Short mmCIF file of C-alpha atoms and ligand atoms in Angstrom, two decimals:
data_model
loop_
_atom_site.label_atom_id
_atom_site.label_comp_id
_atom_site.label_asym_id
_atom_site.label_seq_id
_atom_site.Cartn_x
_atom_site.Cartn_y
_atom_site.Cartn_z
CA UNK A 772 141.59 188.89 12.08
CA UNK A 773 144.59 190.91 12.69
CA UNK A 774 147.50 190.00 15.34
CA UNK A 775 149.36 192.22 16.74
CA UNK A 776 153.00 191.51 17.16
CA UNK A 777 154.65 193.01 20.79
CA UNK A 778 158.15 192.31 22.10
CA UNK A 779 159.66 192.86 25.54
CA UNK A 780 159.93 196.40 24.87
CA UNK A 781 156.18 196.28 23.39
CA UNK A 782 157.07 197.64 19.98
CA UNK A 783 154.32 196.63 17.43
CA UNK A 784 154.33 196.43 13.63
CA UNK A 785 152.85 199.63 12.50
CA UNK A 786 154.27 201.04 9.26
CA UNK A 787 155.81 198.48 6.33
CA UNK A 788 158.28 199.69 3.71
CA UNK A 789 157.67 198.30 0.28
CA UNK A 790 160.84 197.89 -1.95
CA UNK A 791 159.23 198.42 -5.04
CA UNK A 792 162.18 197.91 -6.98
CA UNK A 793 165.83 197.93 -6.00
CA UNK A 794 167.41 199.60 -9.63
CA UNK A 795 167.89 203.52 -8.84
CA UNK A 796 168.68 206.09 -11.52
CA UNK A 797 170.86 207.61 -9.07
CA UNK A 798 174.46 206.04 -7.46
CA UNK A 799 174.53 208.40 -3.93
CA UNK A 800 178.08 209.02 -2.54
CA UNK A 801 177.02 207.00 0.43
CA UNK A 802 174.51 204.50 -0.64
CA UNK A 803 177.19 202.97 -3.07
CA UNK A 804 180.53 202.61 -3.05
CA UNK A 805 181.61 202.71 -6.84
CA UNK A 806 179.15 204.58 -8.83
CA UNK A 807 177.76 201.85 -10.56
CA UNK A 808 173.70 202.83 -10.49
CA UNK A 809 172.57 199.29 -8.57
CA UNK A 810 170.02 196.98 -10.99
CA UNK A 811 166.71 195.38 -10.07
CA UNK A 812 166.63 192.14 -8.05
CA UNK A 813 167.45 189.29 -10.45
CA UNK A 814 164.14 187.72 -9.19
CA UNK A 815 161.95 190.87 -8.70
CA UNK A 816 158.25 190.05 -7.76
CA UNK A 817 155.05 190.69 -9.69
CA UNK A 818 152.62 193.16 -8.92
CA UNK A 819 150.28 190.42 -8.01
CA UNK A 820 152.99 188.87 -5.40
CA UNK A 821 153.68 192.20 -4.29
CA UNK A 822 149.77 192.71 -3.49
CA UNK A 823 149.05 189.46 -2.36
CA UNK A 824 152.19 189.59 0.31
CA UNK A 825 151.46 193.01 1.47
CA UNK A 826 147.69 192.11 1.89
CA UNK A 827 148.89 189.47 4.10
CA UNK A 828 150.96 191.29 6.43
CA UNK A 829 148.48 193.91 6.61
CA UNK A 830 146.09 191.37 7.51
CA UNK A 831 148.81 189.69 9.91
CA UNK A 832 149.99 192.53 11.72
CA UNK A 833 147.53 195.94 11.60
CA UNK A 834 149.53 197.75 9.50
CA UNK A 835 148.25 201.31 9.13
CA UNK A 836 150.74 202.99 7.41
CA UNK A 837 152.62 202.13 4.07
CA UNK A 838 155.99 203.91 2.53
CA UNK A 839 156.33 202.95 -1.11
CA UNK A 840 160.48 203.28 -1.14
CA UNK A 841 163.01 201.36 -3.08
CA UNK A 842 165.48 201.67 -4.88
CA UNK A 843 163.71 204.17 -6.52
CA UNK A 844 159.73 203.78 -6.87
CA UNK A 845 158.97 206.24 -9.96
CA UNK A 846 161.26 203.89 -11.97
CA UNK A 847 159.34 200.85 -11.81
CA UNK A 848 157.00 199.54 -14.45
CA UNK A 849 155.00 197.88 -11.79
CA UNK A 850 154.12 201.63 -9.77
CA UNK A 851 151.23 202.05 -11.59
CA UNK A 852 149.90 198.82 -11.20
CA UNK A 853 150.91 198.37 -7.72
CA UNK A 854 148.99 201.59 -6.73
CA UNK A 855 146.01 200.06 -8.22
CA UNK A 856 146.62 196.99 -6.21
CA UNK A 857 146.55 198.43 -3.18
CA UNK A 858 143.43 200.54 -3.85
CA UNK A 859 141.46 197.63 -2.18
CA UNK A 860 143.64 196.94 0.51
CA UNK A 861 141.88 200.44 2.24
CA UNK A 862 145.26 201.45 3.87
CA UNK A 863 144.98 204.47 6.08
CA UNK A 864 148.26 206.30 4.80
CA UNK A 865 150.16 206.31 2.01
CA UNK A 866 153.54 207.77 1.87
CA UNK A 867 156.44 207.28 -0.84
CA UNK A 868 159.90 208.20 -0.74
CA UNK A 869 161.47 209.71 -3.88
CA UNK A 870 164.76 211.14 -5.25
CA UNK A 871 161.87 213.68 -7.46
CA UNK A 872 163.81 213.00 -10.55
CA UNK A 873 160.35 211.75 -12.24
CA UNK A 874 158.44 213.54 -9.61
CA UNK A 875 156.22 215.82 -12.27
CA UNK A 876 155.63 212.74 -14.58
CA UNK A 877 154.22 210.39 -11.80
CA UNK A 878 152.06 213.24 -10.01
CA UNK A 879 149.07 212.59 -11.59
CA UNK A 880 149.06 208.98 -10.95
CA UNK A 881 150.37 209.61 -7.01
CA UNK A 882 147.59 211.52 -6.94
CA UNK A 883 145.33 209.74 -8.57
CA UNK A 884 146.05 206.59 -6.20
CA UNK A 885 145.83 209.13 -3.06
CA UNK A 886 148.97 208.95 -1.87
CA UNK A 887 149.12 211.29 1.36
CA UNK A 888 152.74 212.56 1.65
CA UNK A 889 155.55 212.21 -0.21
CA UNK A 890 159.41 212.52 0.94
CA UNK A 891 161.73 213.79 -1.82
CA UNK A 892 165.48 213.20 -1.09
CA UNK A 893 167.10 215.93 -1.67
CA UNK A 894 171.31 216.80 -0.09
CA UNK A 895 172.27 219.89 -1.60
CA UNK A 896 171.13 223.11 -4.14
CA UNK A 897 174.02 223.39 -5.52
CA UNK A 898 174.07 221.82 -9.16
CA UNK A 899 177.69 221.09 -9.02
CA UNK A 900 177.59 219.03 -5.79
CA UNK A 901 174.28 217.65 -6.82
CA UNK A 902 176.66 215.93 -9.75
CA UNK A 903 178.66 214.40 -7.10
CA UNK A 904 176.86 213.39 -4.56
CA UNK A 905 174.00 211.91 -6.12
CA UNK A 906 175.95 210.11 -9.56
CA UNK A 907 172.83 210.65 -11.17
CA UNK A 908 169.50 213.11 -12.29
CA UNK A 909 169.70 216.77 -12.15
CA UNK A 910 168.67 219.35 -9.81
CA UNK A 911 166.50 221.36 -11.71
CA UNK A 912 164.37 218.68 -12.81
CA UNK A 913 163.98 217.54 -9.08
CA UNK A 914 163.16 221.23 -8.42
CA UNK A 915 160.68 221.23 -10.91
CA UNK A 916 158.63 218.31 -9.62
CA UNK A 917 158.34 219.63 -5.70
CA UNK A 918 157.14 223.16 -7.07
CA UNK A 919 154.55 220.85 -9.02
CA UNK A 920 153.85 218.74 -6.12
CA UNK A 921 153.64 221.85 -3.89
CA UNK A 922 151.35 223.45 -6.33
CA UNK A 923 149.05 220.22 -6.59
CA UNK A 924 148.53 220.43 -2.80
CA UNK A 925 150.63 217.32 -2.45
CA UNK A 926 152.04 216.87 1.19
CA UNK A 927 155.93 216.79 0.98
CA UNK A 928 158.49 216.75 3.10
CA UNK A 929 162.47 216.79 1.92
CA UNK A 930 165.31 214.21 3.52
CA UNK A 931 168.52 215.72 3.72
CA UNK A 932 171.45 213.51 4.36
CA UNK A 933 174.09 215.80 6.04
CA UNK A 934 177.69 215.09 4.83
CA UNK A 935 180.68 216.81 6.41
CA UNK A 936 182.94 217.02 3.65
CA UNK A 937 180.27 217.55 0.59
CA UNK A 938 176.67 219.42 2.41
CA UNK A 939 177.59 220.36 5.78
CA UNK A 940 177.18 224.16 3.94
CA UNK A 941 174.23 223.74 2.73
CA UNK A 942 172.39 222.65 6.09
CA UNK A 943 170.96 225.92 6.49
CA UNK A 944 170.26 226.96 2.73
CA UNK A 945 168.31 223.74 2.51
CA UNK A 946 166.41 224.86 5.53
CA UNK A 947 165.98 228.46 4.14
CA UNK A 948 164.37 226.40 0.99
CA UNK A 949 161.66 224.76 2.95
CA UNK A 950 160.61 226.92 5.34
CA UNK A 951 159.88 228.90 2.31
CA UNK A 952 157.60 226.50 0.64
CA UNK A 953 156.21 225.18 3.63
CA UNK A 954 158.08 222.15 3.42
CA UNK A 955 159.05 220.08 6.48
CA UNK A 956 162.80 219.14 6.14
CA UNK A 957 164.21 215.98 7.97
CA UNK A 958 167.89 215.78 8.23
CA UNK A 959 169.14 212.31 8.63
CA UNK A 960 172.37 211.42 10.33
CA UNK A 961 174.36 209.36 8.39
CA UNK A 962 174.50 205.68 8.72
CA UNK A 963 176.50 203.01 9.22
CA UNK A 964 174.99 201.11 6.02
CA UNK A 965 176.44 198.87 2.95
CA UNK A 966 180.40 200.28 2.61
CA UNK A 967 179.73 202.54 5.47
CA UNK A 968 179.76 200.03 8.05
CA UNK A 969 183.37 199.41 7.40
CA UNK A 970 186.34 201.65 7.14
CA UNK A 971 187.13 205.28 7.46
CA UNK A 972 184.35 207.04 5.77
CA UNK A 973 181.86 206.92 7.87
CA UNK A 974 183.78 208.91 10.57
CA UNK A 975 185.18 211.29 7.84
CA UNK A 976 181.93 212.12 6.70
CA UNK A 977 179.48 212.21 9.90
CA UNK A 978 177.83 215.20 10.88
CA UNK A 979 176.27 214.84 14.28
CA UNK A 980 172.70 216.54 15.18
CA UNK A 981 174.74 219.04 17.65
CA UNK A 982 176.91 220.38 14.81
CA UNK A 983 173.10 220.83 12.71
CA UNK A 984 171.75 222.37 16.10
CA UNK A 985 175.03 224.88 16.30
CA UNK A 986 174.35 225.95 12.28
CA UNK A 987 170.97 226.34 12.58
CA UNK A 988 170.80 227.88 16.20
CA UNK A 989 173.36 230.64 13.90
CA UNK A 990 170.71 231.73 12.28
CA UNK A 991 167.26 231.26 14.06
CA UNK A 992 165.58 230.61 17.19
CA UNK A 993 164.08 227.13 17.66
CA UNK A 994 162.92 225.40 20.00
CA UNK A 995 161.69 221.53 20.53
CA UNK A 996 158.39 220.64 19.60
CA UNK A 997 156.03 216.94 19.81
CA UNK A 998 156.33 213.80 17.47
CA UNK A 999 154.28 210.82 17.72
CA UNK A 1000 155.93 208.29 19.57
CA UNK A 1001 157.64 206.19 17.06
CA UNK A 1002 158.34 208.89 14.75
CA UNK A 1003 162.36 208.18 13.76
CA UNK A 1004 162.94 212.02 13.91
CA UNK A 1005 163.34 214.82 16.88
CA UNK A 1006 161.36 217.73 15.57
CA UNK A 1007 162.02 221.70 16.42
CA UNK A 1008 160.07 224.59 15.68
CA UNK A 1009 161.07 227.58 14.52
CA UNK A 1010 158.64 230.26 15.59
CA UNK A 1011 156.41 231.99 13.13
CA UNK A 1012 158.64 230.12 10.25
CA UNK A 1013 157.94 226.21 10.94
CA UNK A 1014 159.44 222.71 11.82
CA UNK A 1015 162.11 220.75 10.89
CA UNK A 1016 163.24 216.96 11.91
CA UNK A 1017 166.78 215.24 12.77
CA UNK A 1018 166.40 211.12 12.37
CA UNK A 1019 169.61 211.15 15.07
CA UNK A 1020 170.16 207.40 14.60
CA UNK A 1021 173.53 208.21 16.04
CA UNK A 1022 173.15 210.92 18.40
CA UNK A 1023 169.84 209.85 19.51
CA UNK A 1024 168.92 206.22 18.52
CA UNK A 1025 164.60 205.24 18.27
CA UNK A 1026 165.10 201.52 18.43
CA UNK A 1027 162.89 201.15 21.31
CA UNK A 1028 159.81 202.46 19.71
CA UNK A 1029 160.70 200.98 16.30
CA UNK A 1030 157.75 200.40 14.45
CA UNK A 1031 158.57 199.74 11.04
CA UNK A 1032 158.77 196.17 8.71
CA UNK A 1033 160.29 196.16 5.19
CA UNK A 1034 159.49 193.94 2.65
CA UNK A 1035 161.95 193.81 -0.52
CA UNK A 1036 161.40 193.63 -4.55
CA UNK A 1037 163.15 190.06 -4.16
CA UNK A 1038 160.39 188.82 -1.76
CA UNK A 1039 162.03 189.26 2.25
CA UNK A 1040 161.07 190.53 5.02
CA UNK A 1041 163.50 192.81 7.26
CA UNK A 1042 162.61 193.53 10.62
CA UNK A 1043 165.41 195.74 11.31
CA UNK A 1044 167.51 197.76 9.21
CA UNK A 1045 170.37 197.22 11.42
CA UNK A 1046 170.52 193.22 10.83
CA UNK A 1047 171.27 191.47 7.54
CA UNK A 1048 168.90 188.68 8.71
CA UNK A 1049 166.03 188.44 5.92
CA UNK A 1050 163.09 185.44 5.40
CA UNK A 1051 162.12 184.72 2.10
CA UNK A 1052 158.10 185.07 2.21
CA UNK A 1053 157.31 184.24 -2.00
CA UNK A 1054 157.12 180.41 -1.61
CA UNK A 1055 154.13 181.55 1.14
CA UNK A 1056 152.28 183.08 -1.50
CA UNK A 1057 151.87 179.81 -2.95
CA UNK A 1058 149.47 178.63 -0.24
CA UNK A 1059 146.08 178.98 0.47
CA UNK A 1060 144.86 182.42 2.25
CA UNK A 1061 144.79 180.61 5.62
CA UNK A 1062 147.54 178.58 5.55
CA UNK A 1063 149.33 181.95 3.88
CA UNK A 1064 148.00 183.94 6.60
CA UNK A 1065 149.81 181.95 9.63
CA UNK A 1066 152.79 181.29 7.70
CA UNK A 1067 153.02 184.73 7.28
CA UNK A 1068 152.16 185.58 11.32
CA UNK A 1069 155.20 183.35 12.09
CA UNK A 1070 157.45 185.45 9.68
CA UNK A 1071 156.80 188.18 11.30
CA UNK A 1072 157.12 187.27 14.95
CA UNK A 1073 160.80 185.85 13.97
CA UNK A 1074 161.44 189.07 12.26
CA UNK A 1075 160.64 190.94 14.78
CA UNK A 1076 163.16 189.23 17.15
CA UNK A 1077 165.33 190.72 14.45
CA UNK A 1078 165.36 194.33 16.48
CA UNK A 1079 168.39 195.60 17.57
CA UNK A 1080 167.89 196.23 21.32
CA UNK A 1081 169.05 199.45 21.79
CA UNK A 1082 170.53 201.55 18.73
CA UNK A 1083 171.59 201.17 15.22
CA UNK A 1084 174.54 198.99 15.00
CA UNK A 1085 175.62 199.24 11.74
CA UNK A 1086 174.88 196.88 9.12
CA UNK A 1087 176.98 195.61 5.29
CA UNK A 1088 173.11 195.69 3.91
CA UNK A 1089 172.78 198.37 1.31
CA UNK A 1090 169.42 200.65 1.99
CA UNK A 1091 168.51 200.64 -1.83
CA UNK A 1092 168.40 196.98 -1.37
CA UNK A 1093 165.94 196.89 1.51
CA UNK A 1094 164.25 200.09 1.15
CA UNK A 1095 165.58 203.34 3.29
N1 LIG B 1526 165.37 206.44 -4.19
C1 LIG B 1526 164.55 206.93 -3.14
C2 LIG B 1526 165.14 208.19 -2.55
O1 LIG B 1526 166.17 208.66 -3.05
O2 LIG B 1526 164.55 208.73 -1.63
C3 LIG B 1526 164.24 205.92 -2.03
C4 LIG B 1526 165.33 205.03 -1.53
S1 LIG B 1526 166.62 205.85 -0.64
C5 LIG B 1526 167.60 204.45 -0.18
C6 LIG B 1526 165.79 206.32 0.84
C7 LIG B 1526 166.53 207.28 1.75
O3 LIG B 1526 167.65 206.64 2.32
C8 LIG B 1526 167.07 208.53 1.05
O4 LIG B 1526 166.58 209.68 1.71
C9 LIG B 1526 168.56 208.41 1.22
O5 LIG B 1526 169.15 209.67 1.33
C10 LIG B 1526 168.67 207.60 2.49
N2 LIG B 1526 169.94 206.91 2.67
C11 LIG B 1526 170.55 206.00 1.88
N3 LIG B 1526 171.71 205.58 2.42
C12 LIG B 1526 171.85 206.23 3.61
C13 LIG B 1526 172.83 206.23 4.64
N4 LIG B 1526 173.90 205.46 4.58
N5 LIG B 1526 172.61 207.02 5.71
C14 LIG B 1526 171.51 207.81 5.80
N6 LIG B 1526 170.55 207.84 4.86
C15 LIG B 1526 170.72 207.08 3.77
#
């Protein structure tokens, strides 16, 4: 039996983020402050928690999409096993997100498990500024795996995270690069996350969907085009050439229709990136299915009180830690 959560803005549970691990190979200019490449949670789950929780909220809370995220995913020793796992949960879509350092490695078993779509992270082209934003990897290599993905006939699209004082350059470039390949590219404004939320930096380094729209509109013709209706991103087409995406969280928040649940490698549930407010679900995993089951349903009707109202807030939470 599946129940299906709605709040007074009737938002529903519809896509969960699975932090498969929260170690990254990477240390991104704005995910951490120092450099230092974060480590998995001291108390990471199993593959067989990890299956047994997500079963449940699937079951709790008709679930039809899932986003494999992290940290970083192609890291983990439990992918593999994980991707199994899920096999018999039947979930409609399968997505990962990816910084497509071990991209070309993993392929056959992403493809293998039937993932549908893949999002590579990817900020600049430039191997230099690669270097500094990301702390970590190496272009080519991450350049190497999308061609392979591409070639496979894997779905991908690429997440750019504009930054004024390191990428804002290489907005169109980036573009150039996808609508080459066929690629989709999302641009995400920068948030307010982990050492973003306080100080200076954030404002020093924002770079709002209008100054994207004024680069772009530089160089072609676009104009706005449909997104289902809790997609996170505005979409434009570009005639004859194809679409792009902005996730505005700033400029144009998507609260309202947020659909989205995280679960993290420690064992929490998020309801909202915006709030550090977590519930530990592992101890439920102890109980019997039914018992499980509306332990679980209660979880997820707190966590869903957990929504901001409105817009992104800002939050001290870092997105490695909770999935992005
Ligand atoms: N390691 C994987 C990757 O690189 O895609 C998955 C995890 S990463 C946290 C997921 C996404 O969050 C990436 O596209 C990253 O650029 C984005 N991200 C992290 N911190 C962010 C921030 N403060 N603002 C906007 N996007 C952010």
């Amino acid at each position: 039996m599946s129940f299906m959560y709605q709040d007074p803005y009737q938002r529903q549970y519809r896509k969960l983020r699975v932090s498969l691990t929260a170690a990254c190979n990477y240390a991104c200019q704005y995910c951490v402050p120092n450099g230092k490449k974060l480590l998995k949670a001291k108390h990471e789950m199993s593959v067989e928690q990890f299956i047994k929780a997500v079963g449940l909220i699937v079951a709790s809370a008709g679930i039809d999409q899932i986003r494999i995220t992290g940290g970083e995913p192609l890291i983990s020793n439990k992918l593999e096993g994980f991707l199994i796992g899920l096999k018999q949960l039947n979930i409609p879509e399968l997505c990962l997100t990816t910084n497509g350092q071990f991209l070309e490695q993993k392929l056959p078993a992403l493809l293998d498990a039937k993932v549908n779509r893949i999002n590579v992270s990817l900020d600049t082209l430039d191997p230099v500024r690669f270097k500094e934003i990301c702390r970590g990897g190496d272009l080519p290599t991450v350049l190497r795996g999308i061609d392979k993905a591409v070639e496979a006939g894997m779905k991908l699209k690429i997440n750019m995270v504009p930054l004024k004082q390191h990428n804002a350059d290489q907005v169109v470039p980036m573009l150039d690069y996808c609508l080459e390949r066929g690629i989709e590219l999302r641009y995400i404004e920068l948030m307010k996350m982990g050492h973003l939320a306080t100080g200076d930096e954030f404002k020093q380094e924002f770079w709002s969907m209008k100054s994207l729209l004024d680069q772009i509109s530089e160089h072609y013709d676009y104009a706005p085009t449909s997104a289902p209706k809790d997609s996170t991103a505005v979409r434009f087409n570009i005639p004859g050439k194809g679409d792009f995406g902005i996730i505005a969280n700033e400029s144009k928040p998507f609260c309202r229709t947020c659909s989205r649940l995280r679960l993290s490698s420690a064992g929490f549930i998020y309801g909202c990136l915006s709030n550090t407010r977590r519930h530990y679900i592992v101890d439920t995993l102890k109980l019997e299915y039914e018992q499980a089951l509306a332990a679980m349903q209660e979880v997820l009707n707190t966590a869903m009180k957990d929504k901001q109202d409105l817009a992104f807030t800002g939050e001290t939470t870092v997105m490695k830690m909770i999935g992005g």
